[in-house]
Coordinates of C-alpha atoms and ligand atoms in Angstrom, one line a residue:
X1 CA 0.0 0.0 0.0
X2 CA 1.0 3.4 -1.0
X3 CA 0.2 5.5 2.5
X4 CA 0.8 8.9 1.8
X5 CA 2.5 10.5 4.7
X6 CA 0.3 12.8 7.1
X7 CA -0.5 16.3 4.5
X8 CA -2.1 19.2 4.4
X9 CA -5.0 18.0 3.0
X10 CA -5.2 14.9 5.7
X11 CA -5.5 17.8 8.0
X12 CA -7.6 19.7 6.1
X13 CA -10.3 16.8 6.0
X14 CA -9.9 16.1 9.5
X15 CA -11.0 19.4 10.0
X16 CA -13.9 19.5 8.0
X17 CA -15.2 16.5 9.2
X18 CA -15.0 17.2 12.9
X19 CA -16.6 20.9 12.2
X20 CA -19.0 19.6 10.0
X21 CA -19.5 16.6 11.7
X22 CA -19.7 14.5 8.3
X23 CA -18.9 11.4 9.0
X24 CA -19.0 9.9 13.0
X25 CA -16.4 8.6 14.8
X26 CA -16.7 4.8 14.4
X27 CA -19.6 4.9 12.2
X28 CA -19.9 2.2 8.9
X29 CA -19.0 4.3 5.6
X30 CA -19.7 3.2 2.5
X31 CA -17.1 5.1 -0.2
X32 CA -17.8 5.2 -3.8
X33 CA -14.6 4.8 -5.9
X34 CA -14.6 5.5 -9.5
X35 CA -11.1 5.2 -10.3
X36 CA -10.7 8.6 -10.9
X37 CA -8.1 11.1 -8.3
X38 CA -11.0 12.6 -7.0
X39 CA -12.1 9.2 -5.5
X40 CA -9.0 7.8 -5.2
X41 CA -7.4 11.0 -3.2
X42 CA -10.4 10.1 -1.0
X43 CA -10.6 7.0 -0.1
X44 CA -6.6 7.3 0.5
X45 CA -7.2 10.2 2.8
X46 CA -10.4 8.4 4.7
X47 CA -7.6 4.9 5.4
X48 CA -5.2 7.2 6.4
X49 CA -7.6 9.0 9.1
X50 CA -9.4 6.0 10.2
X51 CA -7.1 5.5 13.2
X52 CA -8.1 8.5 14.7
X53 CA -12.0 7.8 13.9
X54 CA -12.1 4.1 14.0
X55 CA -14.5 3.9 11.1
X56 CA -15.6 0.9 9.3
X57 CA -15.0 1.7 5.6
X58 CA -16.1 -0.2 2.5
X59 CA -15.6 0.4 -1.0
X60 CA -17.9 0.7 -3.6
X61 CA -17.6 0.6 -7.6
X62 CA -20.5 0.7 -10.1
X63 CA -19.3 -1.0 -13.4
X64 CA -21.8 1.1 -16.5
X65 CA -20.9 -1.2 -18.9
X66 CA -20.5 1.8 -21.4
X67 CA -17.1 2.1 -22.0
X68 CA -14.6 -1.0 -23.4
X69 CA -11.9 -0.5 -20.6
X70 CA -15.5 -1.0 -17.6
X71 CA -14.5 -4.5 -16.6
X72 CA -10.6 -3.4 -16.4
X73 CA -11.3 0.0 -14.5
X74 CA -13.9 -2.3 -12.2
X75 CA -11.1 -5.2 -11.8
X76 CA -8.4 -2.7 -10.9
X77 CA -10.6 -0.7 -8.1
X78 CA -11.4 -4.7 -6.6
X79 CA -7.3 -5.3 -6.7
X80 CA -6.8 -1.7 -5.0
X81 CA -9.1 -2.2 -2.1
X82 CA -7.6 -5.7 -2.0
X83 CA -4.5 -4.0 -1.4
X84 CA -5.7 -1.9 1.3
X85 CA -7.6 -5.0 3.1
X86 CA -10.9 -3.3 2.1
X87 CA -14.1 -4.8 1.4
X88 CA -14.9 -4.0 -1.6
X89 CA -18.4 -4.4 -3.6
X90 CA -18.5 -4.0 -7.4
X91 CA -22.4 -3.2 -8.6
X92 CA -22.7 -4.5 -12.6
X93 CA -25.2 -3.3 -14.7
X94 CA -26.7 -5.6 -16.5
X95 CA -28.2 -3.7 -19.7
X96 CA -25.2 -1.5 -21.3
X97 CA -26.2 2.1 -20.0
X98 CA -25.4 4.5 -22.2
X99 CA -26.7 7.7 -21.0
X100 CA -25.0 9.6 -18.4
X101 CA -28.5 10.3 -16.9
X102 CA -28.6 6.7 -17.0
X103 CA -25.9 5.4 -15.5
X104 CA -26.1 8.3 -12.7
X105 CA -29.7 7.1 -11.5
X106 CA -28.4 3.6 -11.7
X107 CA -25.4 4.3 -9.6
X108 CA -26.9 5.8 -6.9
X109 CA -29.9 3.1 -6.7
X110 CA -28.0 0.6 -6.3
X111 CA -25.4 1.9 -3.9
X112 CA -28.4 3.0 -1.8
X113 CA -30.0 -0.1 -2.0
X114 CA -26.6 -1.7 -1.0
X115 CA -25.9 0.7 2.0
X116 CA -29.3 0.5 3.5
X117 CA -29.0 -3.6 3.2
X118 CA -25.5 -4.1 4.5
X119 CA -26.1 -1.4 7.3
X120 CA -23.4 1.5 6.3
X121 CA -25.4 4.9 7.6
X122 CA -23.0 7.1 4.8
X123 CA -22.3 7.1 1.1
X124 CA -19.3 8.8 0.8
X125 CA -18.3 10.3 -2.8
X126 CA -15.5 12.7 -3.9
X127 CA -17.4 15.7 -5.3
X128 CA -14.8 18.3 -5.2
X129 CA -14.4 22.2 -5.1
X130 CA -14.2 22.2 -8.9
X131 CA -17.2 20.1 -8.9
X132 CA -18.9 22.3 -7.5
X133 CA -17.8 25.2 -9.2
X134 CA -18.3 24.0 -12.6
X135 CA -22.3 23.1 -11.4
X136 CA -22.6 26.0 -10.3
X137 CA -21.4 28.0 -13.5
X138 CA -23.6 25.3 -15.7
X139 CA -26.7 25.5 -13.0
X140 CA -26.4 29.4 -14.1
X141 CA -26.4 29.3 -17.7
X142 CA -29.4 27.3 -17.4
X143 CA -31.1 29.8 -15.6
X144 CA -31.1 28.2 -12.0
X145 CA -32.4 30.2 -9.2
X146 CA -30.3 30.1 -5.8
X147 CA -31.2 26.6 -5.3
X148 CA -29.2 25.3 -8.2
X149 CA -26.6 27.4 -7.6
X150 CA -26.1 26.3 -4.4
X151 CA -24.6 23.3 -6.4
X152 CA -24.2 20.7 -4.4
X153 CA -24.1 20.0 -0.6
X154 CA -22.2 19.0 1.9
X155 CA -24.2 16.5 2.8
X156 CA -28.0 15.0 2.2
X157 CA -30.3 12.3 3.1
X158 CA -30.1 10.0 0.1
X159 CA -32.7 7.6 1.5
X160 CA -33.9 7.0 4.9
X161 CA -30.8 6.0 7.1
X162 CA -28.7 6.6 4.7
X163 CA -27.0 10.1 4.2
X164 CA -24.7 10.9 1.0
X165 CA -21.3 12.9 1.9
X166 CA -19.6 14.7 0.2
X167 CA -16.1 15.8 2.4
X168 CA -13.5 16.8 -0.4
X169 CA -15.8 20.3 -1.4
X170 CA -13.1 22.0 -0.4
X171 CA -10.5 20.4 -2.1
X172 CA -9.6 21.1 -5.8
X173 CA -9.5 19.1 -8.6
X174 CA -5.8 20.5 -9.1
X175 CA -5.1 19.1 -5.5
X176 CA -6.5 15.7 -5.7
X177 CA -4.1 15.5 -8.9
X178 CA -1.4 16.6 -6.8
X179 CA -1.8 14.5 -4.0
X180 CA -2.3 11.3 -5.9
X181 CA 0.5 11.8 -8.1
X182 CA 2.8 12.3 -4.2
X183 CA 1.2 9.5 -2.7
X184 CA 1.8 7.4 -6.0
X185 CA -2.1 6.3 -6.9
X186 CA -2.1 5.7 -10.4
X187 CA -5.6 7.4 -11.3
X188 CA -7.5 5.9 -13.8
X189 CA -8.7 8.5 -16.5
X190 CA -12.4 8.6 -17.8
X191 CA -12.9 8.2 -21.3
X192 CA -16.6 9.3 -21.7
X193 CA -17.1 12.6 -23.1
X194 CA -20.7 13.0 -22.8
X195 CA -23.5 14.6 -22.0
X196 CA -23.1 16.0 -18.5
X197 CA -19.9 15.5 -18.8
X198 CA -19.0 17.3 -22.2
X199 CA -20.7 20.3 -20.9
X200 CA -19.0 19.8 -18.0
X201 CA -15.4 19.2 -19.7
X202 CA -16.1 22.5 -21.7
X203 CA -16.2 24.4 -18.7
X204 CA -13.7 22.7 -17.0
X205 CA -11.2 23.1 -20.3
X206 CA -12.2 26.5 -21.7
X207 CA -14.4 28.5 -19.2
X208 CA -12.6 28.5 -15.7
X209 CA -9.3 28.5 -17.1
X210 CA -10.6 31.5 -18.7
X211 CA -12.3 33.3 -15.8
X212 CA -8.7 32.3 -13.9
X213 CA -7.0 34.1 -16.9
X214 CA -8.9 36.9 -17.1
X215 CA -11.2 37.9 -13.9
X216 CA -9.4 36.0 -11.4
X217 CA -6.9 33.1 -10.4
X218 CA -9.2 31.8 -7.9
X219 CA -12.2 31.6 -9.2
X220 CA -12.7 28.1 -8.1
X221 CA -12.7 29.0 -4.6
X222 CA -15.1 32.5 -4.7
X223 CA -17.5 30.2 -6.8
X224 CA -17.6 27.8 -3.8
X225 CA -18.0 31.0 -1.4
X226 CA -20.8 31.7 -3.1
X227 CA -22.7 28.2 -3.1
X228 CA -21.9 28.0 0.4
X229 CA -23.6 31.5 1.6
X230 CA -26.3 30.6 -1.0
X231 CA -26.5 27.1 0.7
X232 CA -27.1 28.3 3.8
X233 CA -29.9 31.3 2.4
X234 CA -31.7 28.5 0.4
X235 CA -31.3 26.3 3.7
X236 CA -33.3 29.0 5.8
X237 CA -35.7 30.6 2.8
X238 CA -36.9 27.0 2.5
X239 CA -37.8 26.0 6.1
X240 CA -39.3 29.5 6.2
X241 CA -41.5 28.5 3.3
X242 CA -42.5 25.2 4.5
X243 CA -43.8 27.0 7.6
X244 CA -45.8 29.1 5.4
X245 CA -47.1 26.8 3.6
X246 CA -48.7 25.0 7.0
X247 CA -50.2 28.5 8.0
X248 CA -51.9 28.9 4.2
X249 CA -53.3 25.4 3.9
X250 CA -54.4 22.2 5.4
X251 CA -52.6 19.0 4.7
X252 CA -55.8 16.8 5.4
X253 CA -58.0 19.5 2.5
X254 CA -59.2 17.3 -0.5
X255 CA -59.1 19.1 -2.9
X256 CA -55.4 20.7 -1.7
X257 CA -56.2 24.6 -2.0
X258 CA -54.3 27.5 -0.5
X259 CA -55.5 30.8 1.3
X260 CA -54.3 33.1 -1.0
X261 CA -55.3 36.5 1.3
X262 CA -52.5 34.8 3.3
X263 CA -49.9 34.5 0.5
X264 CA -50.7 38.2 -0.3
X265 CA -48.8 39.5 2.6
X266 CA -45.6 37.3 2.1
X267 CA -42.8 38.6 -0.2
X268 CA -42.7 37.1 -3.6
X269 CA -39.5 35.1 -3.0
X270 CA -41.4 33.3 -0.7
X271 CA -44.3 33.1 -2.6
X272 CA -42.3 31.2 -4.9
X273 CA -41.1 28.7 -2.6
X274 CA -44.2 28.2 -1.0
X275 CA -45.6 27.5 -4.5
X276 CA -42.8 24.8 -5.5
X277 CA -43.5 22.4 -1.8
X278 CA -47.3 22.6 -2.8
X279 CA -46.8 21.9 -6.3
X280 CA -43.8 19.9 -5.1
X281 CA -46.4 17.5 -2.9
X282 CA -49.2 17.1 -5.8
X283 CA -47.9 16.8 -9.2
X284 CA -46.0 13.6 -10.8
X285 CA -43.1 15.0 -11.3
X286 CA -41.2 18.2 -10.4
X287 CA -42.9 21.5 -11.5
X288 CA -40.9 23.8 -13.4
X289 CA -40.1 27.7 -13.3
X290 CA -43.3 28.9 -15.3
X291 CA -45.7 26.5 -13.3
X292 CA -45.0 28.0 -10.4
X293 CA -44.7 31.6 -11.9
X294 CA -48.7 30.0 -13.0
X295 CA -49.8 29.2 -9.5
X296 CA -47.9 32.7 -8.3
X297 CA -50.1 34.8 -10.3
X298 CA -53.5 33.4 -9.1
X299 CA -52.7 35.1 -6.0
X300 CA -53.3 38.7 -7.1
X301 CA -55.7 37.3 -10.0
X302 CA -59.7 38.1 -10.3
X303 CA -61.9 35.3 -8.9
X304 CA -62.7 32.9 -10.6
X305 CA -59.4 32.7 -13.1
X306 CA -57.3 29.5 -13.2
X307 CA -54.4 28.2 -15.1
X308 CA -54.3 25.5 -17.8
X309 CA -53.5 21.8 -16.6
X310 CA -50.8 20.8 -14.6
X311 CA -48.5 17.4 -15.3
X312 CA -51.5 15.0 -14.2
X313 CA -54.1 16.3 -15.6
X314 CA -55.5 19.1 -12.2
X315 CA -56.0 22.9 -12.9
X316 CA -55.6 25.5 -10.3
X317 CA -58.5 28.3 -9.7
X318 CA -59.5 30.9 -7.6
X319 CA -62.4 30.7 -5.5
X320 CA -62.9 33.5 -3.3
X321 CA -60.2 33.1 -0.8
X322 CA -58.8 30.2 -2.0
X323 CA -56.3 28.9 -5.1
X324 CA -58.2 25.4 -5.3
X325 CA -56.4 22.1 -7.2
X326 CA -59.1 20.1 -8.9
X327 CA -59.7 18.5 -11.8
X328 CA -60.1 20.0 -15.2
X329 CA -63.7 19.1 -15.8
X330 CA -64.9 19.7 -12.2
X331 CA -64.1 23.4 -13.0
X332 CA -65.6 26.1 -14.9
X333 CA -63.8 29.6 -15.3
X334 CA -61.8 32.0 -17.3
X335 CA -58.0 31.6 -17.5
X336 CA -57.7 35.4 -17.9
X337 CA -54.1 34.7 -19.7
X338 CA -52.8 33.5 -16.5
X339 CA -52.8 29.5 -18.0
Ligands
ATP401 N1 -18.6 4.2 -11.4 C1 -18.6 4.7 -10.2 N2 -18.6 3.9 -9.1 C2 -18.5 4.3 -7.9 N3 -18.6 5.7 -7.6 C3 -18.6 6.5 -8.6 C4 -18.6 6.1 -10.0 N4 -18.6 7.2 -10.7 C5 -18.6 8.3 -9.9 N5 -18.6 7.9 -8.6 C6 -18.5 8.7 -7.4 O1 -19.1 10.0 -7.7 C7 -18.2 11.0 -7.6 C8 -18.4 12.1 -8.6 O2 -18.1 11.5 -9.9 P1 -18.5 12.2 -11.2 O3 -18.1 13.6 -11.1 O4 -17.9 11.4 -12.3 O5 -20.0 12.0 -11.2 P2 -21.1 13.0 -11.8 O6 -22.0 12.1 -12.5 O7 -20.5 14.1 -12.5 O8 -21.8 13.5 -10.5 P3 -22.9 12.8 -9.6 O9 -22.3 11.6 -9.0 O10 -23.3 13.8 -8.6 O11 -24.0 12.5 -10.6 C9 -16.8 10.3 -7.6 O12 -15.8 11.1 -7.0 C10 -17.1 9.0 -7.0 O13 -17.1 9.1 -5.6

């Protein structure tokens, strides 16, 4: 085994994770290893610190199928961890997928499914600063409000009992090259260029170097100050807006409606977020910008009005004091341009 000696970065991590309190002193971790340096730097620094937090730490590997080297990449993440007297568990999909959406849903199904089964309470992954940084600067040309730009968390529930960490945010790409290349990790590169991941490549290759060119050398690290103080914003606009959204309607109400004289006297940011959880709790899938920007302008509208259907077939209208769901046919009024 290649044990880096005690770094920087080793005490970088062991800060996080005590301030942050990522990942529990002797709790079962579940680490997901790509073969890449960003998973590879982690799960180097995680053995390294696991005398000091007596974790029990597993490795993970998804093999996509997709590319001709999967077997080979999955084959030499089983020989590392072997190395390392790791368990290690290699999820193979069966069906080639060949779309990154794909693959990603697959991944993190199956590593879910395995942590809740085998009892590990964390998935850990290797996200990094310039991870985050290049979400955030795609999120934006998309047109994502603070919630996408927040780009990525420290850590989330990824399904009950299990929560998915993410401790390297802090670290950059540039550094997890760095320190596999000291602690002698040969990193195995990604071939796909796809996707999620040409877009991201292109801003990885032409746009930050760029920005670090021309507006600032560490543009990395303001773009993770600002996902951070947006984190924490979206963090308290959001339990803010659940609460409203218990004070303007009742969970039990069938059909769901809201009190819009309520909604009237909250600011429109909120308004918005209120919108999305009810929306959020009624339609198929997730609403999108101008459905909500729909359900928004029933608030002020005239009585009566309503928007056109929703994914699943239910209409919003104004009665009175109320924006009511129902279903199309059981109402009758004008849609007033707002649908
Ligand atoms: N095939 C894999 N097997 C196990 N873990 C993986 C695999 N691919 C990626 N990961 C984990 O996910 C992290 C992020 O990888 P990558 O940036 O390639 O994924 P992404 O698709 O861009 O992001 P996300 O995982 O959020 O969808 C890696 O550091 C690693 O921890």
């Amino acid at each position: 085994m290649n044990t880096a000696g005690w770094t920087p970065l080793h005490a970088q991590l062991h800060r996080t994770l005590r301030q942050r309190q990522l990942l529990p002193k002797g709790s079962r971790s579940l680490v997901a290893v790509s073969g890449g340096q960003d998973s590879l730097c982690l799960v180097q620094l995680l053995l390294n610190l696991q005398p000091k937090w007596q974790w029990q730490l597993a490795i993970v590997h998804c093999n996509h199928q997709w590319r001709q080297d999967a077997t080979a990449n999955a084959d030499y993440v089983e020989q590392l961890a072997k190395d390392w007297g790791v368990p290690c568990f290699i999820a193979t999909s069966e069906e080639k997928l060949t779309s990154e959406a794909a693959a990603r849903q697959w991944r993190y199904q199956v590593m879910a499914e395995f942590a809740c089964q085998s009892g590990y309470s964390s998935l850990v992954t290797g996200h990094t600063a310039s991870d985050r940084a290049e979400t955030l600067l795609y999120n934006l040309v998309r047109g994502s409000g603070a919630d996408g730009l927040q780009a990525l968390t420290w850590q989330r529930p990824l399904v009950p009992g299990v929560m998915l960490v993410r401790p390297l945010l802090e670290v950059t790409r540039a550094e997890t090259g760095m320190f596999c290349e000291t602690a002698q990790l040969q990193v195995w590169e990604d071939s796909t260029n796809q996707d999620w991941h040409y877009a991201r490549n292109r801003i990885r290759q032409e746009l930050i170097p760029y920005l670090q060119t021309h507006f600032n050398p560490q543009v990395e690290q303001t773009l993770n100050q600002t996902a951070e103080l947006l984190r924490a914003e979206v963090e308290y606009l959001e339990a803010v807006a659940i609460e409203l959204l218990h004070q303007c309607s009742v969970e039990t109400d069938f059909p769901p409606r809201l009190d819009r004289s309520f909604l009237k006297t909250v600011p429109l940011a909120l308004q918005r977020r209120v919108m999305r959880q009810f929306l959020v709790r009624i339609l198929p899938i997730a609403p999108t910008f101008d459905q909500i920007e729909k359900l928004v302008g029933l608030i002020a509208a005239p009585n009566r009005s309503q928007t056109d259907p929703f994914p699943g077939g239910m209409i919003a209208q104004v009665d009175d004091r109320w924006i009511v769901m129902g279903e199309m046919n059981r109402t009758e009024g004008r849609s007033d341009g707002i649908g």
